[in-house]
Amino acid sequence: MKPRVGFFDFASCEGCQLTVLNLENELLDLVELMEIVEFREISSAHGEELDIAFVEGSICRPEDVKRLRAIRARSRQLIALGACADTAGINALTSDRPVAELVREVYGDKGEAFLVAGRPRPLEAFVPVDGRVPGCPIDGGEFLTVLQALLIGRTPELPTFAVCAECKLRELPCTFERDVICLGPITRAGCNAHCIAEGDRCRGCRGMVDAPRSGPYYRILEEYGLSEEQIRDELRLYNLGGEAKK
Amino acid sequence: MKIAVNHLARIEGHANLVIDSVRGTVRELRLEIVEAPRFFEPMLTGRHYSDVAHIAARICGICSNSHTLVSLQATEQALGIEVSEQTQSLRRLLAFGEILQSHLVQLFFMALPDYYGEASILPLVHTERALVQHALELKKLANDILRVVGGRPVHPVTPVVGGFARLPEAADLQELRRRLVRVLPDLEASVEIFGSLDYPDFERDTDCFSLRGGDDYPLFGRQLVSSGGVDCAVEDYRDVLEEYLVPWSTAKFARLQGRCFMVGPLARLRNNFDLLSPMARQVAEALGLTPDTANPYRILAARLVEVVHGVERAIHLIDELLLAGLQAEEPLPPQRHGRAVAVIEAPRGLLFHSYSYDAQGRIEQADCLIPTAQNLANIEADLRARVPELLETGREELTRQCEQLIRAYDPCISCSTHLLTIDFA
């Protein structure tokens, strides 16, 4: 029996599912290894019992919670696909403002009458999650690694070190040398420092390593002249922590 | 008869179709957008210009490059930052890469299964293996353009305010060019496939809204035109376009001069037929498209014409870039601050970003108007015209053809929620 797999999405851009579809070299093999019984973005088929559910997106509304719980109830394993599902991702950027105010701002006064909105939360705020593929978007290679672990019955594990380690292994010059702030020292590795290699900096989309040494890191940021507000701004993009992500 | 299709498949995002008919009359027809609202404009408010395109990209995974490019352009105009010819050429190449990628996913993964009577492309892996491999090869080439120029297919990394954080290697561009030239004969197979599809026989003329290019089929531009007589500068888009709320949608709908209208491949093609690349023009004629084509199911054919155009233009762009030689450039700092509007012909149609910046280089106000939000009213109007013609055919055929019609527009609902649902009530 091939494992039965489904892909689902909530509040997100669907870029993580697209990243799976962008594995052109592996896609035909993947189709042989498992039975993709649900994938709304590319299929109108429906399945019942699932071995693995990959879920993208944040949970915002009561109806989302209901749909997520129904998916959980029929899935042996449920995996958070991407930052929105894993930590609420970029959706959490607005979580310091009352939802009613946001609705008014975007939809005007009339919107309030019919628009149900809520604070975006990660999957694990509502259901047990058996594994995660972090990042915004996910890294296709890392998705394959996690999938491989699941298919051979192992618990998928993520790197426990920071992006800095991968950056140095690639011999990339540190962005701080060009006075550019980077969240590499506190962000979980696994992306092979992709954005830094492409000329940008790390913005922390994969979430923090377990127990980041943030004290010394903040001191470095202060040495570079960043105010507390600016440091918060840096972390806000994907790592607001506290309320928004719980 | 009540029909409700919840969470329509093979579109990007969540919509339901609701149709309620009694004795041959349609009582109710709604395209309900049920995507959770994500409030992108407030997300952008207060952000520094160096983060804005990064956030804007996340509005949509399938057209993240369009959002990035139009966002950068709006920011650069608001801050008085000029970009070089080289940057403009690389951005055009990136835009064509995304049009190819997005169009190919829609044509082969989302639309084609309907015409083969399958739920998805997956069963075709065994029955039509050559076709699936052909589709995957084309798609990979499109994504490789995005990788070489933008750093990755979804949420590009290299495009930044003022230019590029990293330039492509000449050798990588040469390799892309070789593959693009090689793929042209293969595209004949695609033309064969999409030329022989049994498109439903339906016409409803509508106002076609697009950019009008100067001497090239439009990507970026400053002049908006419509077949119904709109002709205005991009800055004045709010004078002709009005967004409005409908109670069954978390996406705003839009009107052009008070009426529904169409944006996207067919609208662009009708308004700029004379500017298609030579091969694309041949393909358009082979597929029976003219500046008057009014069958929305044929948007698929228009999409394929744009694929051919994109391949041809990408080859020329790479030639120009290689001939000039890629030069490392330092992006210029902001010169001023203020308001600006930018627009791009994204795969699904006109995409507007309008920003105003304060003296610290932070966004005071942002407004994004998305192609799908502009098409929603037109999709509903098409369905209202089409459904009565189909009521005799029975529930299954009616549902199938309605879904085909909606998919022809390739709605992108993640995007349009500031942003859509379909129930048949």
XYZ file of C-alpha atoms in Angstrom:
671
model
C 0.000 0.000 0.000
C 1.460 3.372 -1.005
C 1.082 6.036 1.685
C -1.883 8.312 1.056
C -0.866 11.979 1.081
C -2.881 15.190 1.032
C -1.958 18.861 0.672
C -4.120 21.557 2.271
C -3.938 25.294 2.712
C -5.276 28.057 4.919
C -4.295 31.758 5.036
C -1.174 31.780 2.879
C 0.118 32.557 -0.586
C 0.256 28.859 -1.647
C 3.917 29.397 -2.505
C 5.001 26.392 -0.414
C 2.732 23.995 -2.332
C 4.024 25.599 -5.509
C 7.570 24.922 -4.318
C 6.620 21.222 -4.098
C 5.271 21.392 -7.668
C 8.521 23.070 -8.697
C 10.442 19.857 -7.923
C 10.182 19.017 -11.631
C 13.077 16.540 -11.519
C 11.597 14.542 -8.658
C 7.868 14.915 -9.265
C 7.402 11.812 -11.415
C 9.259 9.710 -8.800
C 7.186 11.211 -5.976
C 4.015 10.221 -7.766
C 5.296 6.629 -7.809
C 6.231 6.619 -4.101
C 2.952 7.861 -2.734
C -0.640 8.331 -3.661
C -1.515 12.042 -3.729
C -5.195 11.811 -2.914
C -5.883 15.489 -2.224
C -4.191 18.614 -3.539
C -6.825 21.252 -4.273
C -4.428 23.552 -6.097
C -3.948 20.956 -8.851
C -6.650 18.334 -8.282
C -10.386 18.041 -7.736
C -10.010 14.559 -6.185
C -10.926 13.956 -2.530
C -9.597 11.327 -0.158
C -10.751 10.073 3.199
C -8.127 8.555 5.497
C -4.644 9.999 5.022
C -1.225 8.810 6.122
C 0.328 12.271 5.788
C -1.344 15.677 5.599
C 0.870 18.602 4.600
C -0.820 21.799 5.704
C 0.151 25.274 4.529
C -1.109 28.554 5.982
C -2.225 30.190 9.211
C -5.472 29.627 11.076
C -7.559 32.815 11.427
C -11.275 32.058 11.731
C -13.553 29.589 13.555
C -14.328 27.910 10.199
C -10.580 27.411 9.647
C -10.251 25.726 13.058
C -13.122 23.390 12.178
C -11.600 22.434 8.816
C -8.135 21.932 10.367
C -9.534 19.648 13.119
C -11.374 17.599 10.474
C -8.132 17.160 8.513
C -6.299 16.209 11.728
C -8.956 13.642 12.628
C -8.458 11.676 9.405
C -4.667 11.990 9.136
C -2.128 9.696 10.770
C 0.511 12.434 10.609
C 0.130 16.166 10.121
C 3.041 18.323 8.969
C 3.204 22.118 9.040
C 4.306 23.286 5.597
C 6.067 26.643 5.665
C 6.298 29.598 7.997
C 2.584 30.570 7.960
C 1.628 27.125 9.292
C 4.677 26.751 11.514
C 4.880 30.145 13.277
C 2.093 32.251 11.646
C 4.851 33.686 9.443
C 4.409 37.025 7.769
C 0.683 36.965 8.586
C 1.595 37.804 12.190
C 2.852 41.244 11.112
C -0.556 42.729 11.869
C -1.089 40.853 15.148
C -0.307 43.864 17.318
C -3.428 45.629 16.022
C -7.079 44.887 16.805
C -8.723 42.893 14.006
C -11.730 45.233 13.854
C -9.408 48.120 13.082
C -7.767 46.155 10.219
C -11.154 45.282 8.748
C -12.147 48.959 8.830
C -8.894 50.014 7.210
C -9.102 47.589 4.274
C -12.830 47.045 3.819
C -14.304 50.237 5.261
C -17.204 50.434 7.707
C -19.436 48.233 5.563
C -16.963 45.354 5.777
C -17.492 44.812 9.474
C -21.050 43.657 8.866
C -20.072 40.456 7.078
C -16.358 39.934 7.384
C -15.193 37.301 9.804
C -11.516 37.740 10.475
C -9.252 36.776 13.302
C -5.683 36.812 14.484
C -3.503 34.473 12.403
C -2.120 31.569 14.446
C 0.083 28.590 13.666
C -1.411 25.084 13.365
C -0.049 23.914 16.704
C -2.201 26.451 18.526
C -5.152 24.146 17.707
C -3.957 20.624 16.836
C -0.920 18.403 17.526
C 1.692 18.747 14.766
C 3.981 15.780 13.968
C 6.614 17.619 11.963
C 7.452 20.895 10.269
C 9.037 22.201 7.114
C 9.974 25.771 8.064
C 10.747 28.777 5.851
C 9.123 31.354 3.617
C 8.913 29.720 1.194
C 9.944 26.177 2.166
C 13.144 24.805 0.679
C 12.299 22.051 -1.837
C 15.287 19.960 -0.806
C 14.340 20.145 2.849
C 10.779 19.084 1.985
C 12.202 15.970 0.305
C 14.347 15.229 3.392
C 11.327 15.482 5.696
C 9.199 13.402 3.323
C 11.896 10.734 3.111
C 12.018 10.452 6.915
C 8.221 10.116 7.032
C 8.155 7.477 4.289
C 10.678 5.255 6.122
C 8.922 5.707 9.449
C 11.428 8.028 11.142
C 10.681 11.225 12.985
C 11.867 14.103 10.783
C 14.452 16.275 12.535
C 15.493 19.821 11.759
C 19.032 21.219 12.199
C 19.681 22.463 15.740
C 22.350 24.992 14.735
C 22.081 28.482 13.237
C 22.170 29.679 9.609
C 25.595 31.213 10.395
C 27.119 27.725 10.402
C 25.854 26.976 6.882
C 26.903 30.442 5.741
C 30.472 29.871 6.926
C 30.585 26.389 5.384
C 29.738 28.057 2.070
C 32.537 30.582 2.756
C 30.209 33.523 2.252
C 31.429 36.873 3.592
C 29.500 37.998 6.687
C 26.954 40.716 5.879
C 27.937 42.573 9.084
C 31.241 43.331 7.323
C 29.237 45.482 4.900
C 27.247 46.966 7.800
C 24.197 44.948 6.870
C 22.179 43.436 9.724
C 21.532 39.709 9.420
C 19.450 37.345 11.551
C 21.667 34.374 10.620
C 23.165 34.029 14.161
C 19.799 33.199 15.765
C 17.873 31.598 12.887
C 17.515 27.839 12.452
C 19.692 26.395 9.657
C 18.452 24.119 6.877
C 18.212 26.578 3.977
C 21.945 26.482 3.256
C 22.062 30.266 3.808
C 20.260 30.698 0.501
C 19.331 34.386 0.778
C 22.825 35.412 1.881
C 24.327 33.507 -1.053
C 21.922 35.386 -3.349
C 23.165 38.756 -2.103
C 20.504 39.491 0.497
C 20.622 38.953 4.280
C 18.841 36.525 6.583
C 15.475 37.895 7.705
C 14.714 34.960 9.975
C 11.905 33.291 8.000
C 12.738 29.829 9.389
C 12.216 30.831 13.012
C 14.783 30.820 15.781
C 17.082 27.990 16.824
C 16.203 26.370 20.142
C 17.733 28.521 22.876
C 19.330 31.203 20.683
C 22.147 33.115 22.427
C 20.219 36.286 21.986
C 21.943 38.289 24.741
C 25.346 38.531 23.017
C 23.579 38.946 19.659
C 21.569 41.950 20.828
C 24.769 43.504 22.164
C 26.287 43.169 18.687
C 23.225 44.769 17.154
C 23.518 47.636 19.637
C 27.204 48.015 18.719
C 26.027 48.493 15.158
C 23.879 51.330 16.408
C 20.476 49.731 16.231
C 17.918 51.040 18.678
C 15.639 48.678 20.566
C 12.829 49.681 18.202
C 14.932 48.806 15.143
C 15.888 45.423 16.621
C 12.236 44.731 17.273
C 11.506 45.758 13.711
C 14.045 43.231 12.443
C 12.521 40.445 14.503
C 8.950 41.426 13.709
C 8.996 40.176 10.150
C 8.953 36.496 11.136
C 9.817 36.282 14.842
C 7.557 38.456 16.876
C 7.426 35.758 19.533
C 5.049 35.926 22.472
C 1.394 36.528 21.829
C 1.180 36.373 18.072
C 2.634 32.919 17.723
C 0.859 31.226 20.594
C -31.845 23.024 -8.867
C -29.232 24.071 -6.342
C -25.585 23.582 -7.048
C -22.817 24.361 -4.578
C -19.182 23.730 -5.354
C -17.190 24.457 -2.214
C -13.463 25.122 -2.379
C -13.177 24.952 -6.164
C -10.181 22.889 -7.175
C -7.335 23.742 -9.534
C -7.424 27.439 -8.845
C -5.099 29.339 -6.582
C -6.958 30.083 -3.347
C -10.430 29.435 -1.963
C -13.698 30.157 -3.735
C -17.162 28.571 -3.799
C -19.668 28.671 -6.658
C -23.346 28.948 -5.749
C -26.078 28.567 -8.351
C -29.771 28.388 -7.603
C -32.152 27.957 -10.521
C -35.892 27.392 -10.624
C -37.680 26.154 -13.772
C -34.993 27.360 -16.145
C -34.430 30.730 -14.472
C -31.288 31.499 -12.507
C -32.415 32.941 -9.196
C -29.046 33.296 -7.644
C -25.457 33.033 -8.811
C -22.520 33.924 -6.635
C -18.823 33.486 -6.799
C -18.067 33.482 -3.084
C -14.550 34.233 -2.053
C -13.861 32.421 1.218
C -10.142 32.994 1.517
C -9.184 34.291 4.950
C -8.415 37.993 4.716
C -4.719 38.721 5.266
C -4.638 42.561 5.397
C -1.583 43.227 3.306
C -1.967 46.980 3.185
C -1.772 47.310 6.991
C 1.164 44.847 6.973
C 3.048 47.245 4.712
C 2.210 50.357 6.719
C 5.203 51.597 8.701
C 7.674 49.272 6.980
C 11.028 50.538 5.742
C 11.436 50.638 1.948
C 14.099 47.908 2.062
C 11.512 45.383 3.387
C 8.497 46.407 1.327
C 9.000 44.256 -1.788
C 9.924 41.285 0.429
C 6.547 41.542 2.187
C 4.592 42.399 -0.971
C 5.932 39.246 -2.690
C 4.176 37.162 -0.023
C 0.761 38.346 -1.188
C 0.951 35.539 -3.727
C 3.182 32.513 -4.292
C 2.347 32.008 -7.949
C 2.939 35.628 -8.972
C 5.454 36.676 -6.317
C 7.825 38.037 -8.965
C 5.164 40.385 -10.379
C 4.395 41.695 -6.907
C 8.108 42.150 -6.246
C 8.764 43.985 -9.504
C 5.777 46.325 -9.301
C 6.506 46.986 -5.630
C 10.116 47.919 -6.391
C 8.967 50.201 -9.175
C 6.418 51.995 -6.977
C 9.041 52.426 -4.246
C 11.696 53.688 -6.664
C 9.331 56.218 -8.203
C 8.165 57.440 -4.796
C 11.774 57.844 -3.607
C 13.184 59.259 -6.849
C 15.556 56.352 -7.512
C 16.548 55.836 -11.146
C 17.457 52.331 -12.305
C 19.775 51.389 -15.166
C 18.899 49.915 -18.571
C 20.531 46.683 -17.417
C 18.274 46.490 -14.363
C 15.228 47.129 -16.538
C 16.232 44.376 -18.976
C 16.855 41.855 -16.179
C 13.506 42.739 -14.611
C 11.752 42.221 -17.938
C 13.446 38.830 -18.258
C 12.282 37.959 -14.746
C 8.736 39.072 -15.595
C 8.696 36.865 -18.711
C 10.031 33.971 -16.623
C 7.095 34.348 -14.271
C 4.513 34.715 -17.050
C 5.847 31.465 -18.554
C 5.873 29.667 -15.207
C 2.415 30.823 -14.171
C 0.817 30.271 -17.599
C 2.306 26.775 -17.939
C 1.109 25.705 -14.479
C -2.368 26.951 -15.334
C -2.511 25.427 -18.829
C -1.177 21.978 -17.993
C -1.880 21.484 -14.279
C -5.113 23.406 -13.785
C -6.968 23.610 -17.121
C -5.989 20.562 -19.159
C -7.374 17.853 -16.804
C -10.898 19.232 -17.491
C -10.498 18.546 -21.188
C -9.135 15.032 -20.547
C -11.922 14.234 -18.090
C -9.481 13.777 -15.189
C -9.377 15.188 -11.668
C -5.746 16.223 -12.051
C -2.628 15.867 -14.174
C -1.506 12.935 -11.998
C -3.454 10.161 -13.796
C -1.994 11.502 -17.049
C 1.470 10.559 -15.762
C 0.623 7.002 -16.848
C -1.713 7.572 -19.803
C -0.095 10.624 -21.403
C 3.466 10.398 -20.154
C 5.024 12.297 -23.085
C 2.639 15.187 -22.533
C 3.390 15.361 -18.800
C 7.131 15.246 -19.439
C 6.763 17.990 -22.042
C 4.836 20.113 -19.520
C 7.406 19.519 -16.779
C 10.326 20.386 -19.060
C 8.694 23.653 -20.137
C 7.856 24.515 -16.554
C 11.368 23.726 -15.383
C 12.836 26.025 -18.024
C 10.555 28.854 -16.878
C 11.546 28.236 -13.257
C 15.212 28.143 -14.203
C 14.890 31.661 -15.663
C 13.524 32.694 -12.262
C 16.356 30.873 -10.468
C 19.139 32.354 -12.587
C 17.810 35.924 -12.511
C 15.796 36.093 -9.282
C 17.490 33.539 -7.025
C 14.474 31.200 -6.688
C 11.092 30.671 -8.370
C 8.873 31.616 -5.403
C 9.658 34.859 -3.539
C 12.716 36.122 -5.423
C 15.792 37.209 -3.458
C 18.002 39.189 -5.856
C 15.734 42.066 -6.986
C 16.181 44.994 -4.593
C 15.370 48.691 -4.543
C 17.669 50.303 -7.138
C 18.736 47.114 -8.921
C 19.932 43.602 -8.138
C 21.686 42.174 -5.072
C 23.431 39.701 -7.356
C 23.773 39.536 -11.130
C 23.341 36.351 -13.135
C 26.442 34.678 -14.564
C 26.853 35.150 -18.328
C 27.326 31.375 -18.697
C 23.973 30.716 -17.011
C 22.232 33.184 -19.323
C 23.854 31.515 -22.345
C 22.627 28.120 -21.168
C 19.093 29.510 -20.698
C 19.236 30.931 -24.210
C 20.256 27.559 -25.670
C 17.363 25.850 -23.908
C 14.872 28.542 -24.937
C 15.847 28.139 -28.582
C 15.604 24.352 -28.244
C 12.141 24.553 -26.743
C 10.569 26.516 -29.597
C 9.917 23.448 -31.793
C 8.524 21.623 -28.728
C 5.989 24.381 -28.299
C 4.395 23.194 -31.533
C 3.234 20.161 -29.562
C 1.532 22.498 -27.070
C -0.088 24.446 -29.902
C -1.327 21.118 -31.275
C -2.829 20.170 -27.876
C -4.524 23.481 -27.148
C -5.563 23.959 -30.781
C -7.514 20.699 -30.764
C -9.397 21.178 -27.467
C -13.154 21.197 -27.617
C -13.744 24.750 -26.330
C -17.387 25.334 -25.374
C -19.178 27.553 -27.880
C -19.959 30.738 -25.933
C -19.376 34.429 -26.482
C -19.921 37.484 -24.317
C -18.171 40.651 -25.323
C -16.778 42.777 -22.523
C -14.495 45.730 -21.970
C -10.886 44.573 -22.280
C -8.543 46.534 -20.013
C -4.746 46.487 -20.265
C -1.614 48.511 -20.669
C -0.888 49.672 -24.178
C 2.739 49.195 -25.066
C 4.724 51.784 -26.983
C 6.466 49.564 -29.487
C 6.335 46.301 -27.550
C 3.677 44.014 -26.154
C 3.205 45.493 -22.674
C 4.795 44.416 -19.383
C 5.450 47.722 -17.642
C 3.956 50.957 -18.885
C 2.308 54.273 -18.117
C -0.804 54.203 -20.353
C -4.012 52.269 -19.622
C -6.425 51.493 -22.444
C -9.647 49.552 -22.834
C -11.599 48.338 -25.848
C -14.498 50.373 -24.429
C -12.607 53.630 -24.823
C -10.670 54.119 -21.575
C -7.372 55.859 -22.284
C -5.648 57.268 -19.224
C -2.340 57.574 -17.428
C -1.501 54.916 -14.816
C -1.472 57.619 -12.089
C -5.186 58.213 -12.706
C -6.257 54.570 -12.300
C -8.543 55.409 -9.398
C -10.518 57.797 -11.646
C -11.653 54.966 -13.939
C -11.494 51.992 -11.547
C -13.697 51.633 -8.534
C -13.573 48.814 -5.979
C -16.726 47.736 -4.166
C -17.728 45.162 -1.574
C -20.087 42.262 -2.082
C -21.337 40.513 1.050
C -20.331 37.029 -0.161
C -16.690 37.817 -0.794
C -13.586 38.647 1.219
C -12.209 39.992 -2.070
C -13.307 43.373 -3.261
C -14.892 43.441 -6.710
C -14.105 46.196 -9.232
C -15.815 48.244 -11.938
C -14.289 50.102 -14.875
C -16.356 53.176 -15.661
C -19.180 51.527 -13.732
C -19.165 48.206 -15.625
C -17.518 44.793 -15.285
C -14.470 44.244 -17.471
C -11.694 41.776 -18.260
C -7.954 41.874 -17.603
C -5.319 39.267 -18.414
C -4.052 37.328 -21.442
C -7.070 37.752 -23.754
C -7.546 41.431 -22.844
C -3.861 42.128 -23.433
C -3.871 40.217 -26.702
C -6.961 42.010 -28.028
C -5.535 45.440 -27.206
C -2.006 44.700 -28.418
C -2.456 42.118 -31.183
C -0.219 44.123 -33.531
C 2.660 44.002 -31.017
C 2.953 40.221 -30.637
C 6.294 38.668 -31.547
C 6.340 37.160 -35.056
C 5.958 33.564 -33.893
C 3.343 34.419 -31.307
C 1.320 36.102 -34.002
C 1.476 32.973 -36.171
C 0.376 30.868 -33.208
C -2.492 33.270 -32.456
C -3.700 32.888 -36.026
C -3.270 29.095 -35.909
C -5.377 29.017 -32.721
C -8.071 31.162 -34.347
C -7.568 34.200 -32.089
C -8.292 37.690 -33.401
C -8.549 41.166 -31.843
C -12.303 40.442 -31.547
C -12.258 37.024 -29.835
C -14.970 37.150 -27.175
C -15.104 33.527 -25.959
C -13.679 33.479 -22.407
C -12.952 29.726 -22.652
C -10.370 30.713 -25.279
C -8.335 32.626 -22.695
C -6.377 29.350 -22.617
C -5.332 29.868 -26.240
C -4.365 33.469 -25.515
C -2.290 32.233 -22.584
C -0.390 29.845 -24.858
C 0.228 32.646 -27.382
C 1.793 34.629 -24.546
C 3.999 31.648 -23.673
C 5.365 31.665 -27.240
C 5.773 35.454 -27.109
C 7.571 35.201 -23.771
C 10.030 32.571 -25.030
C 10.822 34.645 -28.090
C 11.231 37.896 -26.141
C 13.344 36.213 -23.467
C 15.786 35.056 -26.146
C 16.132 38.626 -27.454
C 16.516 40.061 -23.941
C 19.316 37.616 -23.131
C 21.040 38.563 -26.394
C 20.852 42.261 -25.501
C 22.166 41.630 -21.992
C 25.066 39.474 -23.162
C 25.951 41.876 -25.964
C 26.124 44.819 -23.565
C 28.001 42.742 -20.951
C 26.737 42.624 -17.360
C 28.104 45.430 -15.190
C 28.134 45.469 -11.379
C 26.183 48.545 -10.210
C 25.675 50.275 -6.873
C 22.007 51.036 -6.191
C 21.361 54.761 -5.666
C 20.022 56.033 -2.342
C 16.587 57.730 -2.089
C 16.510 61.286 -3.514
C 13.127 62.396 -2.132
C 9.936 60.936 -0.684
C 6.306 61.049 -1.733
C 3.592 59.083 -3.523
C 3.789 56.895 -6.613
C 1.718 54.378 -8.540
C 3.253 51.544 -10.552
C 1.587 48.878 -12.648
C 2.708 45.644 -14.284
C 0.975 43.206 -16.616
C 1.160 40.234 -14.239
C 0.231 36.795 -15.658
C -3.441 37.353 -14.728
C -3.649 41.016 -15.733
C -3.064 44.500 -14.406
C -1.474 44.668 -10.983
C -1.294 48.075 -9.308
C 0.757 49.019 -6.257
C 0.478 52.548 -4.930
C 2.597 53.756 -1.991
C 3.275 56.933 -0.108
C 6.500 57.216 1.902
C 7.487 59.495 4.779
C 10.831 61.234 5.227
C 12.266 58.201 7.104
C 11.643 55.988 4.067
C 8.701 54.233 5.728
C 5.322 53.501 4.135
C 2.517 55.793 5.261
C -0.122 54.270 3.035
C -0.247 51.334 0.620
C -2.867 50.251 -1.874
C -2.679 47.083 -3.976
C -5.218 46.365 -6.704
C -5.001 42.777 -7.921
C -5.880 41.351 -11.373
C -8.249 38.685 -10.029
C -10.210 41.257 -8.019
C -10.718 43.084 -11.317
C -11.905 39.912 -13.086
C -14.360 38.664 -10.442
C -17.383 40.660 -11.598
C -16.679 39.652 -15.187
C -16.466 35.958 -14.261
C -19.842 36.267 -12.518
C -21.311 38.078 -15.559
C -20.006 35.326 -17.866
C -21.515 32.657 -15.603
C -24.865 34.491 -15.527
C -24.883 34.527 -19.335
C -23.674 30.929 -19.663
C -25.707 29.095 -17.007
C -29.152 29.553 -18.668
C -27.693 28.033 -21.867
C -26.648 24.975 -19.834
C -29.591 24.345 -17.533
C -30.906 21.627 -19.886
C -27.636 19.689 -19.801
C -27.988 18.585 -16.195
C -26.137 19.241 -12.987
C -22.904 17.460 -13.836
C -22.280 19.057 -17.234
C -23.362 22.467 -15.939
C -20.951 22.293 -13.022
C -18.126 21.073 -15.229
C -18.515 23.902 -17.743
C -18.846 26.547 -15.004
C -15.655 25.311 -13.378
C -13.914 25.310 -16.770
C -15.017 28.892 -17.312
C -13.776 30.034 -13.913
C -10.460 28.228 -14.397
C -9.992 29.831 -17.827
C -9.520 33.112 -15.974
C -6.946 31.447 -13.720
C -8.228 33.257 -10.647
C -5.609 33.820 -8.019
C -7.465 34.192 -4.805
C -4.683 34.426 -2.245
C -3.842 37.568 -4.075
C -7.254 39.053 -4.367
C -8.091 38.808 -0.689
C -7.840 41.932 0.501
C -9.108 39.513 -1.481
C -12.960 35.076 -3.112
C -15.952 31.765 -2.790
C -18.279 29.754 -5.143
C -21.394 27.965 -3.767
C -24.173 26.634 -6.007
C -26.885 27.586 -3.238
